[in-house]
Amino acid sequence: MSSTVQPDELAEAARVAMDAARTAMRIVRSDPLGVVREKAHAADLVTDVDQAVEREVRALVASRLPGHTLVGEEFGGVAADGPTWYCDPVDGTTNLVAGLPWTAFSLALAVGTTPLVGVVADAWRDEVVLAVTGQGVTLNGRPVPEVRPTHRARLTGGVLLTEWAAHRPWPGMAQLLTALADRACTARVMGSGTLALSHVAAGRGTGAIISEFHPEDHLAAAFACAEAGLAVRDESGAQQPFPDGGGILVCAPEAADELFAVWQEVLGSGR
């Protein structure tokens, strides 16, 4: 299959992404959690809501875009050579179970490692970030440059979002927090890597660092950052919203070199 999709297929994919986001927000806000189960360990949780969202999204993609593949957080799947969707029905399930309103729905379409569509939905803020290749980013239908404030040119005085590696600090995380504090840059760890990235796309905060990239969790938000004109770097420093391993950094371009240097230093100290 072609490494790209045709314009009409891309337009339909964007519509599917928005419909999926609305479906996910409805289910998260209205459906009972049901039985809360453990996956890999006691801090790795899944609910009936997670599974219900992914089932609905799988059915939506299958009915509207036959031939597309979906890889999901809950029911798995294998990426195909052609159009492949990556879905995390609830990023931040631990927050959902705890009653903390900081969770997100993430859905991205890519061919190979080239993202084409990404949507992040925050049911609690009633916000949807949508990115379409070559068309920029919207927040609830408004172009992001119209709603994004001016980013700081330095880390000092700013806010950096990061996340745990599951429920533990990642190697170098303690050193990162210290390095940021030394620069009077405040760190936030709030429980959703998807939202950590997507809020930077919307102009909130200076940047974000995620220690281990997973496309189901992070591709939609990382792609939105790239389409919004932000620095989106893998551990080598390459501009890459779909790294093939390691972590990912997003940042306002003016402060990206400073943050990348800090990241490289703490990665070295944590290994």
mmCIF file of C-alpha atoms in Angstrom:
data_model
loop_
_atom_site.group_PDB
_atom_site.id
_atom_site.type_symbol
_atom_site.label_atom_id
_atom_site.label_comp_id
_atom_site.label_asym_id
_atom_site.label_seq_id
_atom_site.Cartn_x
_atom_site.Cartn_y
_atom_site.Cartn_z
ATOM 1 C CA MET A 1 0.000 0.000 0.000
ATOM 2 C CA SER A 2 1.147 3.566 -0.616
ATOM 3 C CA SER A 3 3.153 5.325 2.094
ATOM 4 C CA THR A 4 0.550 8.085 2.037
ATOM 5 C CA VAL A 5 -3.222 8.297 1.953
ATOM 6 C CA GLN A 6 -5.320 10.143 -0.590
ATOM 7 C CA PRO A 7 -6.826 13.532 0.346
ATOM 8 C CA ASP A 8 -10.371 12.185 0.658
ATOM 9 C CA GLU A 9 -9.154 9.331 2.857
ATOM 10 C CA LEU A 10 -7.195 11.782 5.019
ATOM 11 C CA ALA A 11 -10.274 13.974 5.413
ATOM 12 C CA GLU A 12 -12.349 10.964 6.439
ATOM 13 C CA ALA A 13 -9.630 9.911 8.873
ATOM 14 C CA ALA A 14 -9.784 13.327 10.534
ATOM 15 C CA ARG A 15 -13.569 13.018 10.836
ATOM 16 C CA VAL A 16 -13.214 9.528 12.305
ATOM 17 C CA ALA A 17 -10.678 10.829 14.822
ATOM 18 C CA MET A 18 -13.055 13.558 15.962
ATOM 19 C CA ASP A 19 -15.989 11.142 16.202
ATOM 20 C CA ALA A 20 -13.826 8.757 18.213
ATOM 21 C CA ALA A 21 -12.822 11.574 20.565
ATOM 22 C CA ARG A 22 -16.452 12.526 21.186
ATOM 23 C CA THR A 23 -17.345 8.886 21.813
ATOM 24 C CA ALA A 24 -14.468 8.490 24.268
ATOM 25 C CA MET A 25 -15.420 11.612 26.212
ATOM 26 C CA ARG A 26 -19.036 10.481 26.466
ATOM 27 C CA ILE A 27 -18.098 7.049 27.781
ATOM 28 C CA VAL A 28 -15.528 8.360 30.264
ATOM 29 C CA ARG A 29 -17.963 10.897 31.671
ATOM 30 C CA SER A 30 -21.042 8.669 31.840
ATOM 31 C CA ASP A 31 -20.184 4.977 32.120
ATOM 32 C CA PRO A 32 -19.458 3.280 35.464
ATOM 33 C CA LEU A 33 -15.887 2.073 35.981
ATOM 34 C CA GLY A 34 -17.137 -1.452 36.589
ATOM 35 C CA VAL A 35 -14.586 -3.968 37.799
ATOM 36 C CA VAL A 36 -11.104 -2.520 38.306
ATOM 37 C CA ARG A 37 -8.490 -5.104 37.373
ATOM 38 C CA GLU A 38 -4.705 -5.317 37.603
ATOM 39 C CA LYS A 39 -2.579 -5.947 34.536
ATOM 40 C CA ALA A 40 1.208 -6.183 34.976
ATOM 41 C CA HIS A 41 1.178 -5.157 38.650
ATOM 42 C CA ALA A 42 -0.962 -3.552 41.339
ATOM 43 C CA ALA A 43 -0.318 -0.048 40.014
ATOM 44 C CA ASP A 44 -1.219 -0.998 36.412
ATOM 45 C CA LEU A 45 -4.995 -0.827 36.251
ATOM 46 C CA VAL A 46 -7.717 -1.328 33.661
ATOM 47 C CA THR A 47 -11.449 -0.659 33.964
ATOM 48 C CA ASP A 48 -14.555 -1.462 31.989
ATOM 49 C CA VAL A 49 -14.392 2.123 30.706
ATOM 50 C CA ASP A 50 -10.937 1.605 29.130
ATOM 51 C CA GLN A 51 -12.153 -1.475 27.323
ATOM 52 C CA ALA A 52 -15.485 0.024 26.279
ATOM 53 C CA VAL A 53 -13.783 3.022 24.680
ATOM 54 C CA GLU A 54 -11.341 0.883 22.732
ATOM 55 C CA ARG A 55 -14.090 -1.445 21.500
ATOM 56 C CA GLU A 56 -16.121 1.507 20.219
ATOM 57 C CA VAL A 57 -13.106 3.028 18.477
ATOM 58 C CA ARG A 58 -12.168 -0.260 16.854
ATOM 59 C CA ALA A 59 -15.708 -0.650 15.532
ATOM 60 C CA LEU A 60 -15.737 2.940 14.266
ATOM 61 C CA VAL A 61 -12.458 2.603 12.365
ATOM 62 C CA ALA A 62 -13.454 -0.783 10.921
ATOM 63 C CA SER A 63 -16.796 0.530 9.649
ATOM 64 C CA ARG A 64 -15.565 3.827 8.222
ATOM 65 C CA LEU A 65 -12.044 2.979 7.049
ATOM 66 C CA PRO A 66 -11.925 -0.679 6.037
ATOM 67 C CA GLY A 67 -8.393 -1.875 5.484
ATOM 68 C CA HIS A 68 -6.968 0.280 8.250
ATOM 69 C CA THR A 69 -5.280 -1.462 11.192
ATOM 70 C CA LEU A 70 -5.647 -0.511 14.860
ATOM 71 C CA VAL A 71 -3.144 -1.145 17.651
ATOM 72 C CA GLY A 72 -4.656 -0.542 21.075
ATOM 73 C CA GLU A 73 -3.477 -0.288 24.650
ATOM 74 C CA GLU A 74 -6.026 -2.828 25.882
ATOM 75 C CA PHE A 75 -6.557 -5.313 23.050
ATOM 76 C CA GLY A 76 -3.213 -5.101 21.263
ATOM 77 C CA GLY A 77 -2.611 -5.517 17.571
ATOM 78 C CA VAL A 78 0.327 -5.378 15.166
ATOM 79 C CA ALA A 79 1.184 -2.396 12.987
ATOM 80 C CA ALA A 80 0.644 -2.965 9.260
ATOM 81 C CA ASP A 81 2.548 -1.623 6.266
ATOM 82 C CA GLY A 82 -0.418 0.587 5.417
ATOM 83 C CA PRO A 83 -2.498 2.990 7.542
ATOM 84 C CA THR A 84 -2.295 2.042 11.209
ATOM 85 C CA TRP A 85 -4.099 3.653 14.122
ATOM 86 C CA TYR A 86 -2.622 3.770 17.627
ATOM 87 C CA CYS A 87 -5.091 4.118 20.489
ATOM 88 C CA ASP A 88 -4.937 4.559 24.237
ATOM 89 C CA PRO A 89 -8.565 4.681 25.376
ATOM 90 C CA VAL A 90 -7.717 6.172 28.776
ATOM 91 C CA ASP A 91 -4.245 7.517 29.436
ATOM 92 C CA GLY A 92 -4.212 7.995 33.188
ATOM 93 C CA THR A 93 -6.368 5.086 34.323
ATOM 94 C CA THR A 94 -4.907 5.340 37.833
ATOM 95 C CA ASN A 95 -6.218 8.899 38.002
ATOM 96 C CA LEU A 96 -9.595 7.770 36.666
ATOM 97 C CA VAL A 97 -9.901 5.108 39.354
ATOM 98 C CA ALA A 98 -8.810 7.588 42.035
ATOM 99 C CA GLY A 99 -11.358 10.170 40.889
ATOM 100 C CA LEU A 100 -8.709 12.628 39.709
ATOM 101 C CA PRO A 101 -9.887 14.505 36.582
ATOM 102 C CA TRP A 102 -6.637 14.297 34.620
ATOM 103 C CA THR A 103 -7.005 11.633 31.934
ATOM 104 C CA ALA A 104 -6.957 11.637 28.151
ATOM 105 C CA PHE A 105 -8.044 9.716 25.080
ATOM 106 C CA SER A 106 -5.310 9.366 22.447
ATOM 107 C CA LEU A 107 -5.688 8.254 18.825
ATOM 108 C CA ALA A 108 -3.190 8.661 15.988
ATOM 109 C CA LEU A 109 -2.990 7.503 12.387
ATOM 110 C CA ALA A 110 0.379 6.770 10.791
ATOM 111 C CA VAL A 111 1.811 5.012 7.782
ATOM 112 C CA GLY A 112 5.088 3.517 8.909
ATOM 113 C CA THR A 113 6.638 6.153 11.155
ATOM 114 C CA THR A 114 4.923 9.057 9.396
ATOM 115 C CA PRO A 115 2.002 10.378 11.466
ATOM 116 C CA LEU A 116 -0.916 11.819 9.532
ATOM 117 C CA VAL A 117 -3.681 12.468 12.070
ATOM 118 C CA GLY A 118 -3.660 12.786 15.841
ATOM 119 C CA VAL A 119 -6.391 13.572 18.333
ATOM 120 C CA VAL A 120 -6.235 14.017 22.105
ATOM 121 C CA ALA A 121 -9.451 14.430 24.072
ATOM 122 C CA ASP A 122 -9.693 15.658 27.653
ATOM 123 C CA ALA A 123 -13.176 14.757 28.877
ATOM 124 C CA TRP A 124 -12.834 16.763 32.084
ATOM 125 C CA ARG A 125 -11.919 20.051 30.381
ATOM 126 C CA ASP A 126 -14.104 19.272 27.350
ATOM 127 C CA GLU A 127 -11.133 19.924 25.079
ATOM 128 C CA VAL A 128 -10.075 18.228 21.855
ATOM 129 C CA VAL A 129 -6.695 18.808 20.229
ATOM 130 C CA LEU A 130 -6.653 17.719 16.580
ATOM 131 C CA ALA A 131 -3.616 17.618 14.290
ATOM 132 C CA VAL A 132 -3.741 16.805 10.586
ATOM 133 C CA THR A 133 -0.625 16.675 8.464
ATOM 134 C CA GLY A 134 -0.048 19.919 6.625
ATOM 135 C CA GLN A 135 -3.088 21.528 8.249
ATOM 136 C CA GLY A 136 -1.741 22.484 11.661
ATOM 137 C CA VAL A 137 -3.425 21.992 15.020
ATOM 138 C CA THR A 138 -6.777 23.029 16.405
ATOM 139 C CA LEU A 139 -8.039 23.237 19.972
ATOM 140 C CA ASN A 140 -11.817 22.842 20.005
ATOM 141 C CA GLY A 141 -11.851 23.909 16.376
ATOM 142 C CA ARG A 142 -9.704 27.026 16.773
ATOM 143 C CA PRO A 143 -6.206 27.132 15.283
ATOM 144 C CA VAL A 144 -3.675 26.721 18.069
ATOM 145 C CA PRO A 145 -1.636 29.845 17.191
ATOM 146 C CA GLU A 146 -4.746 31.887 18.013
ATOM 147 C CA VAL A 147 -5.025 30.457 21.522
ATOM 148 C CA ARG A 148 -1.393 29.730 22.376
ATOM 149 C CA PRO A 149 0.365 32.315 24.551
ATOM 150 C CA THR A 150 3.955 33.313 23.910
ATOM 151 C CA HIS A 151 6.344 30.681 25.215
ATOM 152 C CA ARG A 152 9.253 31.562 27.439
ATOM 153 C CA ALA A 153 12.630 31.669 25.731
ATOM 154 C CA ARG A 154 14.367 30.057 28.750
ATOM 155 C CA LEU A 155 13.613 27.361 31.273
ATOM 156 C CA THR A 156 13.914 29.845 34.122
ATOM 157 C CA GLY A 157 10.469 30.829 35.328
ATOM 158 C CA GLY A 158 8.783 28.178 33.222
ATOM 159 C CA VAL A 159 7.008 24.866 33.830
ATOM 160 C CA LEU A 160 8.216 21.459 32.613
ATOM 161 C CA LEU A 161 5.893 18.449 32.593
ATOM 162 C CA THR A 162 7.147 14.901 32.956
ATOM 163 C CA GLU A 163 5.785 11.507 34.009
ATOM 164 C CA TRP A 164 6.752 8.462 36.010
ATOM 165 C CA ALA A 165 7.928 5.288 34.300
ATOM 166 C CA ALA A 166 4.732 3.453 35.269
ATOM 167 C CA HIS A 167 4.705 4.151 39.031
ATOM 168 C CA ARG A 168 8.462 4.634 39.528
ATOM 169 C CA PRO A 169 10.899 7.487 38.808
ATOM 170 C CA TRP A 170 12.768 6.884 35.561
ATOM 171 C CA PRO A 171 16.589 6.767 35.602
ATOM 172 C CA GLY A 172 17.724 10.392 35.736
ATOM 173 C CA MET A 173 14.333 11.774 36.813
ATOM 174 C CA ALA A 174 15.574 12.877 40.244
ATOM 175 C CA GLN A 175 18.513 14.644 38.611
ATOM 176 C CA LEU A 176 16.131 16.320 36.144
ATOM 177 C CA LEU A 177 13.986 17.703 38.947
ATOM 178 C CA THR A 178 17.101 19.062 40.668
ATOM 179 C CA ALA A 179 18.456 20.600 37.458
ATOM 180 C CA LEU A 180 15.127 22.305 36.812
ATOM 181 C CA ALA A 181 14.910 23.571 40.378
ATOM 182 C CA ASP A 182 18.408 25.027 40.044
ATOM 183 C CA ARG A 183 17.076 26.998 37.059
ATOM 184 C CA ALA A 184 13.907 28.086 38.918
ATOM 185 C CA CYS A 185 11.861 25.967 36.504
ATOM 186 C CA THR A 186 8.919 24.192 38.120
ATOM 187 C CA ALA A 187 8.229 20.522 37.348
ATOM 188 C CA ARG A 188 4.804 18.902 37.207
ATOM 189 C CA VAL A 189 4.047 15.152 37.362
ATOM 190 C CA MET A 190 0.286 14.787 37.005
ATOM 191 C CA GLY A 191 -0.416 11.276 35.776
ATOM 192 C CA SER A 192 -0.911 11.385 31.996
ATOM 193 C CA GLY A 193 1.954 11.509 29.527
ATOM 194 C CA THR A 194 -0.544 12.223 26.768
ATOM 195 C CA LEU A 195 -1.732 15.392 28.488
ATOM 196 C CA ALA A 196 1.806 16.375 29.453
ATOM 197 C CA LEU A 197 2.644 16.543 25.738
ATOM 198 C CA SER A 198 -0.642 17.882 24.397
ATOM 199 C CA HIS A 199 -0.787 20.768 26.839
ATOM 200 C CA VAL A 200 2.561 21.946 25.506
ATOM 201 C CA ALA A 201 1.083 21.790 21.991
ATOM 202 C CA ALA A 202 -1.653 24.114 23.277
ATOM 203 C CA GLY A 203 0.923 26.517 24.711
ATOM 204 C CA ARG A 204 0.685 25.548 28.363
ATOM 205 C CA GLY A 205 4.075 25.219 29.957
ATOM 206 C CA THR A 206 7.505 25.380 28.401
ATOM 207 C CA GLY A 207 8.056 21.734 27.543
ATOM 208 C CA ALA A 208 7.666 18.093 28.492
ATOM 209 C CA ILE A 209 9.849 15.013 28.715
ATOM 210 C CA ILE A 210 8.551 11.439 28.543
ATOM 211 C CA SER A 211 11.124 8.788 29.416
ATOM 212 C CA GLU A 212 9.805 6.021 27.161
ATOM 213 C CA PHE A 213 7.785 6.684 24.015
ATOM 214 C CA HIS A 214 4.865 4.398 23.166
ATOM 215 C CA PRO A 215 2.809 5.275 20.085
ATOM 216 C CA GLU A 216 -0.495 4.197 21.633
ATOM 217 C CA ASP A 217 0.061 6.656 24.474
ATOM 218 C CA HIS A 218 2.093 9.462 22.979
ATOM 219 C CA LEU A 219 2.027 9.622 19.171
ATOM 220 C CA ALA A 220 -1.089 11.773 18.817
ATOM 221 C CA ALA A 221 0.177 14.391 21.254
ATOM 222 C CA ALA A 222 3.747 14.346 19.950
ATOM 223 C CA PHE A 223 2.460 14.819 16.398
ATOM 224 C CA ALA A 224 0.299 17.734 17.567
ATOM 225 C CA CYS A 225 3.392 19.350 19.062
ATOM 226 C CA ALA A 226 5.267 18.921 15.779
ATOM 227 C CA GLU A 227 2.393 20.336 13.728
ATOM 228 C CA ALA A 228 2.228 23.280 16.167
ATOM 229 C CA GLY A 229 5.814 24.154 15.314
ATOM 230 C CA LEU A 230 7.438 22.959 18.528
ATOM 231 C CA ALA A 231 10.712 21.126 18.922
ATOM 232 C CA VAL A 232 9.970 17.387 19.173
ATOM 233 C CA ARG A 233 13.211 15.482 19.723
ATOM 234 C CA ASP A 234 14.238 11.917 20.355
ATOM 235 C CA GLU A 235 17.232 11.054 22.502
ATOM 236 C CA SER A 236 19.618 11.586 19.572
ATOM 237 C CA GLY A 237 18.376 15.153 19.127
ATOM 238 C CA ALA A 238 16.570 14.454 15.864
ATOM 239 C CA GLN A 239 13.228 16.142 15.211
ATOM 240 C CA GLN A 240 11.049 13.020 15.385
ATOM 241 C CA PRO A 241 7.475 12.688 16.650
ATOM 242 C CA PHE A 242 7.630 8.889 16.220
ATOM 243 C CA PRO A 243 10.939 7.707 17.723
ATOM 244 C CA ASP A 244 11.809 4.027 17.417
ATOM 245 C CA GLY A 245 12.983 3.798 21.019
ATOM 246 C CA GLY A 246 13.859 5.763 24.122
ATOM 247 C CA GLY A 247 12.176 8.915 25.289
ATOM 248 C CA ILE A 248 10.823 12.077 23.718
ATOM 249 C CA LEU A 249 11.143 15.786 24.442
ATOM 250 C CA VAL A 250 8.828 18.565 23.304
ATOM 251 C CA CYS A 251 9.575 22.205 23.912
ATOM 252 C CA ALA A 252 9.099 25.750 22.766
ATOM 253 C CA PRO A 253 11.749 26.231 20.069
ATOM 254 C CA GLU A 254 13.377 29.110 21.939
ATOM 255 C CA ALA A 255 14.192 26.927 24.968
ATOM 256 C CA ALA A 256 14.661 23.577 23.214
ATOM 257 C CA ASP A 257 18.468 23.562 23.103
ATOM 258 C CA GLU A 258 18.673 24.378 26.799
ATOM 259 C CA LEU A 259 16.202 21.666 27.760
ATOM 260 C CA PHE A 260 17.798 19.088 25.473
ATOM 261 C CA ALA A 261 21.198 19.734 27.063
ATOM 262 C CA VAL A 262 19.709 19.207 30.523
ATOM 263 C CA TRP A 263 17.971 16.013 29.347
ATOM 264 C CA GLN A 264 21.183 14.582 27.901
ATOM 265 C CA GLU A 265 23.068 15.354 31.099
ATOM 266 C CA VAL A 266 20.520 13.648 33.364
ATOM 267 C CA LEU A 267 20.167 10.659 31.031
ATOM 268 C CA GLY A 268 23.910 10.157 31.319
ATOM 269 C CA SER A 269 23.815 10.382 35.096
ATOM 270 C CA GLY A 270 20.926 7.944 35.343
ATOM 271 C CA ARG A 271 22.582 5.158 33.344
#
